[in-house]
Amino acid sequence: MSRDLPKAYDPTAIEDHWAEYWVRERIFDVPTPAAGTVDPARIFTILLPPPNVTGRLHMGHMLNQTEMDILIRWHRMRGDTSLWVPGTDHAGIATQMMVERQLANEGTTRQQLGREAFVERVWEWKKEYGGAILGQMKRLGASVDWSREYFTMSDPLSRAVREAFVRLHEQGLIYRGAYIVNWCPRCQTAISDLEVIHEEQQGKLYEIRYPVVGDAKAFVTIATTRPETMLGDVAVAVNPNDARYTHLHGKKLRLPLTDREIPIVTDDWANPEFGTGAVKVTPAHDPNDFAIGQRHHLPSINVMDDTAHITVAGAYAGLDRFEARKRILADLEAHGFLVAVKDHTNSIGKCDRCKTIVEPRLSTQWFLKIQTLADKAIAAVEQGHIRFTPQQYEKTYFEWMRNIHDWCISRQLWWGHRIPAWHCAACQEITVARETPHACMHCGSANITQETDVLDTWFSSGLLPFTVFGWPEQTLDLATFYPTQLLLTGFDILFFWVARMIMLGCHFMLDVPMPDGSKRELKDAVPFREVYIHALVRDADRQKMSKTKGNVIDPIEIIRHYGTDAVRFTLASMASPGTDIAFSEARTEGYRAFANKIWNAARFIFMQIDRAKEAGIVVDPHTLPAEIIASESDPLETRWIISRLNQCAADVNQALANYRFDEAANLIYQFFWGEFCDWYLEIAKIRLDFGETADKVATTTALTTLLSVFEAALRLLSPFMPFLTEEIWHAFYDGKPPAKSIALSAYPQDNATSDGALEISMGVVQELIVTVRALRKELGVAEKSTTPVQVARCAELKDHAELIQRLARVSDMEIVPSIPDSPNKRSTYNFDVAVIYEKPIDIPAERERLTKDLAKFEKEMESKQSQLQNEGFLAKAPAKVVDGLRTRAEELTVLIEKTRAALDTLDTVGSR
RNA sequence: GGGCGGCUAGCUCAGUUGGUUAGAGCGCCUGCCUUACAAGCAGGAUGUCGGGGGUUCGAGUCCCUCGCUGCCCACCA
């Protein structure tokens, strides 16, 4: 890695190399520290939200990983023991679907294959393709500890899952029973409430009359949106206070299209306001109806099979539910039972995975009693043991947690953690055990078979914050790294994952003693201390990216084009909390330009090292002072740039502490480009005089500062642009860097206070240079030619004459007591300046500009004065504000006076 | 039916607890191939801070109201 950088910055040429280097050299591995050797406050641990093994990297992942990587690199460079644990999720349904699709292409099905062979097949698939996303992650430069990579279905994690299940069962928190669950007829499994997405839909409300038994002319009209479920009706409910139906209490109805008679029951749930006030009761297909059925001891008639085909014997048997609906409606109409069909908007539940309409259906499932877990999870946040950023998500969290229902944790899938329960054929009892039992624990029969259901994927991922560290063993890892510091993720898995981790973490870890043997309290049982929720990445038109819309931006594609560093920087700079990111390539293009800028700054600096060497001045990067401190005797720009660097470092550290990736990124950008390159580097060109007669000490000092500040800036930037900075950093040290990676060097801190007064005087120099440049431009001075200037009211500027001459193309700067008003003169609060140049300026344009300025100044002056005359303001406003206002008023007085004079002159000149 | 955001320059977004001149990037206009960088340099234009009302000495920032827009949650047939 020599200092011979190619002329153009080419990210593809460097990124693969370092991505591979970091992994190969195990730069980011964190061996478990010996007990008690690390201050817990200096440990920073995060867990990667496990992508699905089926996943391909998308912009959401990239944002998530970029943010985590910036933070973990930042902490690492600050000297914290920084551990980022990667892994993948077995993703039950998603993976099973993937392999099933593959089987379909081969003309077979999982049923034909059989469970064992199918699961074997999925494992093969996982081995073959499951690492894709982690490979992509390596390419992003994610500084994770690959030695700790986990998979939610590995042996150790599977053991932990069984342990957790068995313990919950022993604690009486897991039960099995027949309840209404959300059933996906396509996936043929139960799914949890969270996996159902509701969509508003314009549907129909059908009103159907049910004849009263024993009264040929009487009917009760019910309303339903799912007429096919009437086959499972076991009653009709009316409100006990509904006078319209009082006379029918205790009567029976004949269920149309069947020969069944069903009772009329009274139940408060029937709302007299809705429809006809009478509601059909179908306990096997509706949660409310199920509750009514329980209250009135009614039977349940399940009318559909796992694929939502009608099972009730008769005309509709074997029909798909929607086909059955059509037929039933037709038959009802034919027999005069269908009274009305009304438009009705209702929300319809669909399977999150396959978008099939979910069927609420009575089914025997395993549930986790959630209330005691939720109580602890609520307390943990209420008591501030877990902090949310942005804070508003706390509210969302509480809302959900306080209205939580028991969690259906069983799935009728083959790919997943099989529930450790065995059914006894002899006594029908269930044996729940950690290891496969040989006999039923109730009757001793050996005729037992394992439960076929598997656990919800989120059950195992909910345990990860402690299972990845070896729980249920009380390992050193667990003692060292639990709780993790931060959970960084998108809001889409706030309930699925974040909430579950909090519940399960608080529940299980409360039983694990602290490293010193004392009892663990809630504050240390939490799985993480902070949660940072990031936004959604949308396309440039703020549209949600989706495959169907075809507007998905593939990060790998963008990276190929602009480089990982530029994409990372784009995401970071746009990641302000609370708002979604409209990903714009234009922006990425801009940050690639930034990377190029840094690249070229490096080339320039390396050239100076060579030039210096030729001139006999040797500044060795390896022996630069550890701390960059300016001394009184240093030139203005040296003290200024060091002061700016320190201020920038302080601000960036502060921003990162508050998860303000955008602020941090913008601060560095502004510093590096706007201050270091635009000003300091240009000045350095003047100072780096390698000529025979040059002041070698001054040149050496300038070069030392240049190198020091640049190197510090690289470190400052490193968490954001790890590849580019790594490349340049190694080159900077001529291939012999003081550490194996810039990521292992120290992050710049605010090690000196910035010098405010100094910046003002540098500010005046800059102001003069800018003013002269503007004047020259207006006067039409040719770019290359130099012009003399006169400066009044600020003699100190003479001290910086050389600098001003070079940067503003001034041939000679003369300090004069005053400058007569002329179109060539420009005034600021600090000085008057005139460019000596014959060519007259564009008078109308100049007049327009001055008039505009004057109006602006006068308007501002007016408002300032009215404020300063306002006694209320003077009495109540803080002194700082009043003083500021007075100073500004003074400035304005000068500016107005100068502008008026300039205008007058213009008129004189103009009339000549 | 509840709840939460957003509306600031042509575009994408910043704007900390109300306080001096509302900012950035991109785009736009003008002039420069000044040997680190044309992926660049220099100079420049651009805002009734969604509408209305209120609190205050002072409002982009707080309150009320209206409008548009996005999202989350919910077992009303």
JSON list of C-alpha atoms in Angstrom, two decimals, chain A residues 752-887:
[
{"chain": "A", "resi": 752, "resn": "ALA", "atom": "CA", "xyz": [-8.91, 21.18, 23.19]},
{"chain": "A", "resi": 753, "resn": "THR", "atom": "CA", "xyz": [-11.42, 23.92, 23.37]},
{"chain": "A", "resi": 754, "resn": "SER", "atom": "CA", "xyz": [-11.92, 25.77, 20.16]},
{"chain": "A", "resi": 755, "resn": "ASP", "atom": "CA", "xyz": [-10.74, 29.32, 20.04]},
{"chain": "A", "resi": 756, "resn": "GLY", "atom": "CA", "xyz": [-13.69, 31.55, 19.30]},
{"chain": "A", "resi": 757, "resn": "ALA", "atom": "CA", "xyz": [-11.80, 34.80, 18.88]},
{"chain": "A", "resi": 758, "resn": "LEU", "atom": "CA", "xyz": [-9.38, 33.14, 16.53]},
{"chain": "A", "resi": 759, "resn": "GLU", "atom": "CA", "xyz": [-12.13, 31.95, 14.32]},
{"chain": "A", "resi": 760, "resn": "ILE", "atom": "CA", "xyz": [-13.49, 35.43, 14.08]},
{"chain": "A", "resi": 761, "resn": "SER", "atom": "CA", "xyz": [-10.19, 36.83, 12.90]},
{"chain": "A", "resi": 762, "resn": "MET", "atom": "CA", "xyz": [-9.82, 33.99, 10.42]},
{"chain": "A", "resi": 763, "resn": "GLY", "atom": "CA", "xyz": [-13.39, 34.79, 9.53]},
{"chain": "A", "resi": 764, "resn": "VAL", "atom": "CA", "xyz": [-12.45, 38.37, 8.66]},
{"chain": "A", "resi": 765, "resn": "VAL", "atom": "CA", "xyz": [-9.65, 37.17, 6.41]},
{"chain": "A", "resi": 766, "resn": "GLN", "atom": "CA", "xyz": [-12.06, 34.83, 4.68]},
{"chain": "A", "resi": 767, "resn": "GLU", "atom": "CA", "xyz": [-14.62, 37.57, 4.42]},
{"chain": "A", "resi": 768, "resn": "LEU", "atom": "CA", "xyz": [-12.12, 39.85, 2.75]},
{"chain": "A", "resi": 769, "resn": "ILE", "atom": "CA", "xyz": [-11.06, 37.18, 0.29]},
{"chain": "A", "resi": 770, "resn": "VAL", "atom": "CA", "xyz": [-14.63, 36.40, -0.62]},
{"chain": "A", "resi": 771, "resn": "THR", "atom": "CA", "xyz": [-15.48, 40.06, -0.99]},
{"chain": "A", "resi": 772, "resn": "VAL", "atom": "CA", "xyz": [-12.55, 40.71, -3.27]},
{"chain": "A", "resi": 773, "resn": "ARG", "atom": "CA", "xyz": [-13.38, 37.68, -5.39]},
{"chain": "A", "resi": 774, "resn": "ALA", "atom": "CA", "xyz": [-16.96, 38.89, -5.74]},
{"chain": "A", "resi": 775, "resn": "LEU", "atom": "CA", "xyz": [-15.86, 42.40, -6.63]},
{"chain": "A", "resi": 776, "resn": "ARG", "atom": "CA", "xyz": [-13.45, 41.08, -9.21]},
{"chain": "A", "resi": 777, "resn": "LYS", "atom": "CA", "xyz": [-16.15, 39.01, -10.74]},
{"chain": "A", "resi": 778, "resn": "GLU", "atom": "CA", "xyz": [-18.47, 41.98, -10.93]},
{"chain": "A", "resi": 779, "resn": "LEU", "atom": "CA", "xyz": [-15.81, 44.18, -12.36]},
{"chain": "A", "resi": 780, "resn": "GLY", "atom": "CA", "xyz": [-15.17, 41.57, -14.98]},
{"chain": "A", "resi": 781, "resn": "VAL", "atom": "CA", "xyz": [-11.56, 41.07, -14.04]},
{"chain": "A", "resi": 782, "resn": "ALA", "atom": "CA", "xyz": [-10.13, 38.17, -15.98]},
{"chain": "A", "resi": 783, "resn": "GLU", "atom": "CA", "xyz": [-9.80, 35.09, -13.86]},
{"chain": "A", "resi": 784, "resn": "LYS", "atom": "CA", "xyz": [-6.05, 34.84, -14.26]},
{"chain": "A", "resi": 785, "resn": "SER", "atom": "CA", "xyz": [-5.00, 38.41, -13.82]},
{"chain": "A", "resi": 786, "resn": "THR", "atom": "CA", "xyz": [-4.18, 39.91, -10.46]},
{"chain": "A", "resi": 787, "resn": "THR", "atom": "CA", "xyz": [-5.34, 43.29, -9.21]},
{"chain": "A", "resi": 788, "resn": "PRO", "atom": "CA", "xyz": [-4.24, 45.63, -6.47]},
{"chain": "A", "resi": 789, "resn": "VAL", "atom": "CA", "xyz": [-6.65, 46.35, -3.62]},
{"chain": "A", "resi": 790, "resn": "GLN", "atom": "CA", "xyz": [-7.01, 48.95, -0.92]},
{"chain": "A", "resi": 791, "resn": "VAL", "atom": "CA", "xyz": [-8.27, 48.08, 2.51]},
{"chain": "A", "resi": 792, "resn": "ALA", "atom": "CA", "xyz": [-9.45, 50.47, 5.20]},
{"chain": "A", "resi": 793, "resn": "ARG", "atom": "CA", "xyz": [-10.66, 50.17, 8.76]},
{"chain": "A", "resi": 794, "resn": "CYS", "atom": "CA", "xyz": [-8.87, 46.93, 9.47]},
{"chain": "A", "resi": 795, "resn": "ALA", "atom": "CA", "xyz": [-5.11, 47.32, 9.53]},
{"chain": "A", "resi": 796, "resn": "GLU", "atom": "CA", "xyz": [-4.61, 43.84, 11.01]},
{"chain": "A", "resi": 797, "resn": "LEU", "atom": "CA", "xyz": [-5.42, 42.35, 7.65]},
{"chain": "A", "resi": 798, "resn": "LYS", "atom": "CA", "xyz": [-1.98, 43.45, 6.54]},
{"chain": "A", "resi": 799, "resn": "ASP", "atom": "CA", "xyz": [-0.56, 40.59, 8.63]},
{"chain": "A", "resi": 800, "resn": "HIS", "atom": "CA", "xyz": [-2.21, 38.15, 6.30]},
{"chain": "A", "resi": 801, "resn": "ALA", "atom": "CA", "xyz": [-1.38, 39.93, 3.08]},
{"chain": "A", "resi": 802, "resn": "GLU", "atom": "CA", "xyz": [0.39, 36.99, 1.47]},
{"chain": "A", "resi": 803, "resn": "LEU", "atom": "CA", "xyz": [-2.53, 34.72, 2.08]},
{"chain": "A", "resi": 804, "resn": "ILE", "atom": "CA", "xyz": [-5.01, 37.26, 0.76]},
{"chain": "A", "resi": 805, "resn": "GLN", "atom": "CA", "xyz": [-2.93, 37.96, -2.29]},
{"chain": "A", "resi": 806, "resn": "ARG", "atom": "CA", "xyz": [-2.76, 34.32, -3.25]},
{"chain": "A", "resi": 807, "resn": "LEU", "atom": "CA", "xyz": [-6.30, 33.36, -2.55]},
{"chain": "A", "resi": 808, "resn": "ALA", "atom": "CA", "xyz": [-7.97, 36.46, -3.94]},
{"chain": "A", "resi": 809, "resn": "ARG", "atom": "CA", "xyz": [-5.52, 37.08, -6.77]},
{"chain": "A", "resi": 810, "resn": "VAL", "atom": "CA", "xyz": [-4.41, 40.37, -5.36]},
{"chain": "A", "resi": 811, "resn": "SER", "atom": "CA", "xyz": [-1.18, 41.84, -6.70]},
{"chain": "A", "resi": 812, "resn": "ASP", "atom": "CA", "xyz": [-0.74, 44.29, -3.89]},
{"chain": "A", "resi": 813, "resn": "MET", "atom": "CA", "xyz": [-2.71, 45.08, -0.77]},
{"chain": "A", "resi": 814, "resn": "GLU", "atom": "CA", "xyz": [-2.48, 48.61, 0.51]},
{"chain": "A", "resi": 815, "resn": "ILE", "atom": "CA", "xyz": [-3.82, 49.59, 3.89]},
{"chain": "A", "resi": 816, "resn": "VAL", "atom": "CA", "xyz": [-5.27, 53.11, 3.67]},
{"chain": "A", "resi": 817, "resn": "PRO", "atom": "CA", "xyz": [-6.96, 55.32, 6.24]},
{"chain": "A", "resi": 818, "resn": "SER", "atom": "CA", "xyz": [-10.11, 55.55, 4.16]},
{"chain": "A", "resi": 819, "resn": "ILE", "atom": "CA", "xyz": [-11.34, 54.80, 0.70]},
{"chain": "A", "resi": 820, "resn": "PRO", "atom": "CA", "xyz": [-13.33, 57.28, -1.31]},
{"chain": "A", "resi": 821, "resn": "ASP", "atom": "CA", "xyz": [-16.70, 55.97, -2.35]},
{"chain": "A", "resi": 822, "resn": "SER", "atom": "CA", "xyz": [-16.59, 54.40, -5.74]},
{"chain": "A", "resi": 823, "resn": "PRO", "atom": "CA", "xyz": [-18.26, 51.54, -7.59]},
{"chain": "A", "resi": 824, "resn": "ASN", "atom": "CA", "xyz": [-15.11, 49.54, -7.03]},
{"chain": "A", "resi": 825, "resn": "LYS", "atom": "CA", "xyz": [-15.54, 49.66, -3.29]},
{"chain": "A", "resi": 826, "resn": "ARG", "atom": "CA", "xyz": [-17.38, 47.23, -1.11]},
{"chain": "A", "resi": 827, "resn": "SER", "atom": "CA", "xyz": [-17.97, 47.60, 2.62]},
{"chain": "A", "resi": 828, "resn": "THR", "atom": "CA", "xyz": [-18.63, 45.16, 5.37]},
{"chain": "A", "resi": 829, "resn": "TYR", "atom": "CA", "xyz": [-18.91, 45.72, 9.06]},
{"chain": "A", "resi": 830, "resn": "ASN", "atom": "CA", "xyz": [-15.24, 44.95, 9.51]},
{"chain": "A", "resi": 831, "resn": "PHE", "atom": "CA", "xyz": [-13.59, 46.72, 6.62]},
{"chain": "A", "resi": 832, "resn": "ASP", "atom": "CA", "xyz": [-13.85, 48.67, 3.39]},
{"chain": "A", "resi": 833, "resn": "VAL", "atom": "CA", "xyz": [-12.15, 47.27, 0.36]},
{"chain": "A", "resi": 834, "resn": "ALA", "atom": "CA", "xyz": [-11.66, 48.52, -3.14]},
{"chain": "A", "resi": 835, "resn": "VAL", "atom": "CA", "xyz": [-10.33, 46.70, -6.14]},
{"chain": "A", "resi": 836, "resn": "ILE", "atom": "CA", "xyz": [-8.20, 48.91, -8.31]},
{"chain": "A", "resi": 837, "resn": "TYR", "atom": "CA", "xyz": [-9.36, 48.16, -11.80]},
{"chain": "A", "resi": 838, "resn": "GLU", "atom": "CA", "xyz": [-10.27, 50.47, -14.60]},
{"chain": "A", "resi": 839, "resn": "LYS", "atom": "CA", "xyz": [-13.04, 48.72, -16.29]},
{"chain": "A", "resi": 840, "resn": "PRO", "atom": "CA", "xyz": [-16.27, 50.25, -15.08]},
{"chain": "A", "resi": 841, "resn": "ILE", "atom": "CA", "xyz": [-18.81, 48.00, -13.62]},
{"chain": "A", "resi": 842, "resn": "ASP", "atom": "CA", "xyz": [-22.29, 47.35, -14.89]},
{"chain": "A", "resi": 843, "resn": "ILE", "atom": "CA", "xyz": [-23.95, 50.31, -13.23]},
{"chain": "A", "resi": 844, "resn": "PRO", "atom": "CA", "xyz": [-27.61, 49.28, -13.50]},
{"chain": "A", "resi": 845, "resn": "ALA", "atom": "CA", "xyz": [-26.80, 45.85, -12.17]},
{"chain": "A", "resi": 846, "resn": "GLU", "atom": "CA", "xyz": [-24.74, 47.28, -9.36]},
{"chain": "A", "resi": 847, "resn": "ARG", "atom": "CA", "xyz": [-27.47, 49.74, -8.51]},
{"chain": "A", "resi": 848, "resn": "GLU", "atom": "CA", "xyz": [-30.00, 46.97, -8.39]},
{"chain": "A", "resi": 849, "resn": "ARG", "atom": "CA", "xyz": [-27.83, 44.93, -6.10]},
{"chain": "A", "resi": 850, "resn": "LEU", "atom": "CA", "xyz": [-27.16, 47.84, -3.77]},
{"chain": "A", "resi": 851, "resn": "THR", "atom": "CA", "xyz": [-30.79, 48.87, -3.72]},
{"chain": "A", "resi": 852, "resn": "LYS", "atom": "CA", "xyz": [-31.78, 45.37, -2.81]},
{"chain": "A", "resi": 853, "resn": "ASP", "atom": "CA", "xyz": [-29.16, 45.20, -0.10]},
{"chain": "A", "resi": 854, "resn": "LEU", "atom": "CA", "xyz": [-30.20, 48.53, 1.26]},
{"chain": "A", "resi": 855, "resn": "ALA", "atom": "CA", "xyz": [-33.85, 47.55, 1.42]},
{"chain": "A", "resi": 856, "resn": "LYS", "atom": "CA", "xyz": [-32.92, 44.37, 3.22]},
{"chain": "A", "resi": 857, "resn": "PHE", "atom": "CA", "xyz": [-30.71, 46.19, 5.70]},
{"chain": "A", "resi": 858, "resn": "GLU", "atom": "CA", "xyz": [-33.30, 48.88, 6.34]},
{"chain": "A", "resi": 859, "resn": "LYS", "atom": "CA", "xyz": [-36.05, 46.41, 6.86]},
{"chain": "A", "resi": 860, "resn": "GLU", "atom": "CA", "xyz": [-33.98, 44.48, 9.31]},
{"chain": "A", "resi": 861, "resn": "MET", "atom": "CA", "xyz": [-32.92, 47.69, 11.03]},
{"chain": "A", "resi": 862, "resn": "GLU", "atom": "CA", "xyz": [-36.50, 48.71, 11.43]},
{"chain": "A", "resi": 863, "resn": "SER", "atom": "CA", "xyz": [-37.41, 45.49, 13.14]},
{"chain": "A", "resi": 864, "resn": "LYS", "atom": "CA", "xyz": [-34.30, 45.65, 15.33]},
{"chain": "A", "resi": 865, "resn": "GLN", "atom": "CA", "xyz": [-35.05, 49.17, 16.41]},
{"chain": "A", "resi": 866, "resn": "SER", "atom": "CA", "xyz": [-38.64, 48.50, 17.18]},
{"chain": "A", "resi": 867, "resn": "GLN", "atom": "CA", "xyz": [-37.52, 45.63, 19.34]},
{"chain": "A", "resi": 868, "resn": "LEU", "atom": "CA", "xyz": [-34.88, 47.71, 21.05]},
{"chain": "A", "resi": 869, "resn": "GLN", "atom": "CA", "xyz": [-37.46, 50.37, 21.80]},
{"chain": "A", "resi": 870, "resn": "ASN", "atom": "CA", "xyz": [-39.85, 47.82, 23.21]},
{"chain": "A", "resi": 871, "resn": "GLU", "atom": "CA", "xyz": [-39.67, 47.96, 26.97]},
{"chain": "A", "resi": 872, "resn": "GLY", "atom": "CA", "xyz": [-41.19, 44.55, 27.35]},
{"chain": "A", "resi": 873, "resn": "PHE", "atom": "CA", "xyz": [-38.44, 43.08, 25.26]},
{"chain": "A", "resi": 874, "resn": "LEU", "atom": "CA", "xyz": [-35.70, 44.93, 27.11]},
{"chain": "A", "resi": 875, "resn": "ALA", "atom": "CA", "xyz": [-37.14, 43.87, 30.43]},
{"chain": "A", "resi": 876, "resn": "LYS", "atom": "CA", "xyz": [-37.74, 40.22, 29.65]},
{"chain": "A", "resi": 877, "resn": "ALA", "atom": "CA", "xyz": [-35.33, 39.09, 27.00]},
{"chain": "A", "resi": 878, "resn": "PRO", "atom": "CA", "xyz": [-32.02, 37.60, 28.17]},
{"chain": "A", "resi": 879, "resn": "ALA", "atom": "CA", "xyz": [-29.05, 39.98, 28.10]},
{"chain": "A", "resi": 880, "resn": "LYS", "atom": "CA", "xyz": [-27.29, 37.85, 25.52]},
{"chain": "A", "resi": 881, "resn": "VAL", "atom": "CA", "xyz": [-30.11, 38.36, 23.05]},
{"chain": "A", "resi": 882, "resn": "VAL", "atom": "CA", "xyz": [-30.37, 42.07, 23.70]},
{"chain": "A", "resi": 883, "resn": "ASP", "atom": "CA", "xyz": [-26.63, 42.53, 23.32]},
{"chain": "A", "resi": 884, "resn": "GLY", "atom": "CA", "xyz": [-26.64, 40.51, 20.15]},
{"chain": "A", "resi": 885, "resn": "LEU", "atom": "CA", "xyz": [-29.35, 42.71, 18.80]},
{"chain": "A", "resi": 886, "resn": "ARG", "atom": "CA", "xyz": [-27.48, 45.89, 19.70]},
{"chain": "A", "resi": 887, "resn": "THR", "atom": "CA", "xyz": [-24.34, 44.64, 18.00]}
]
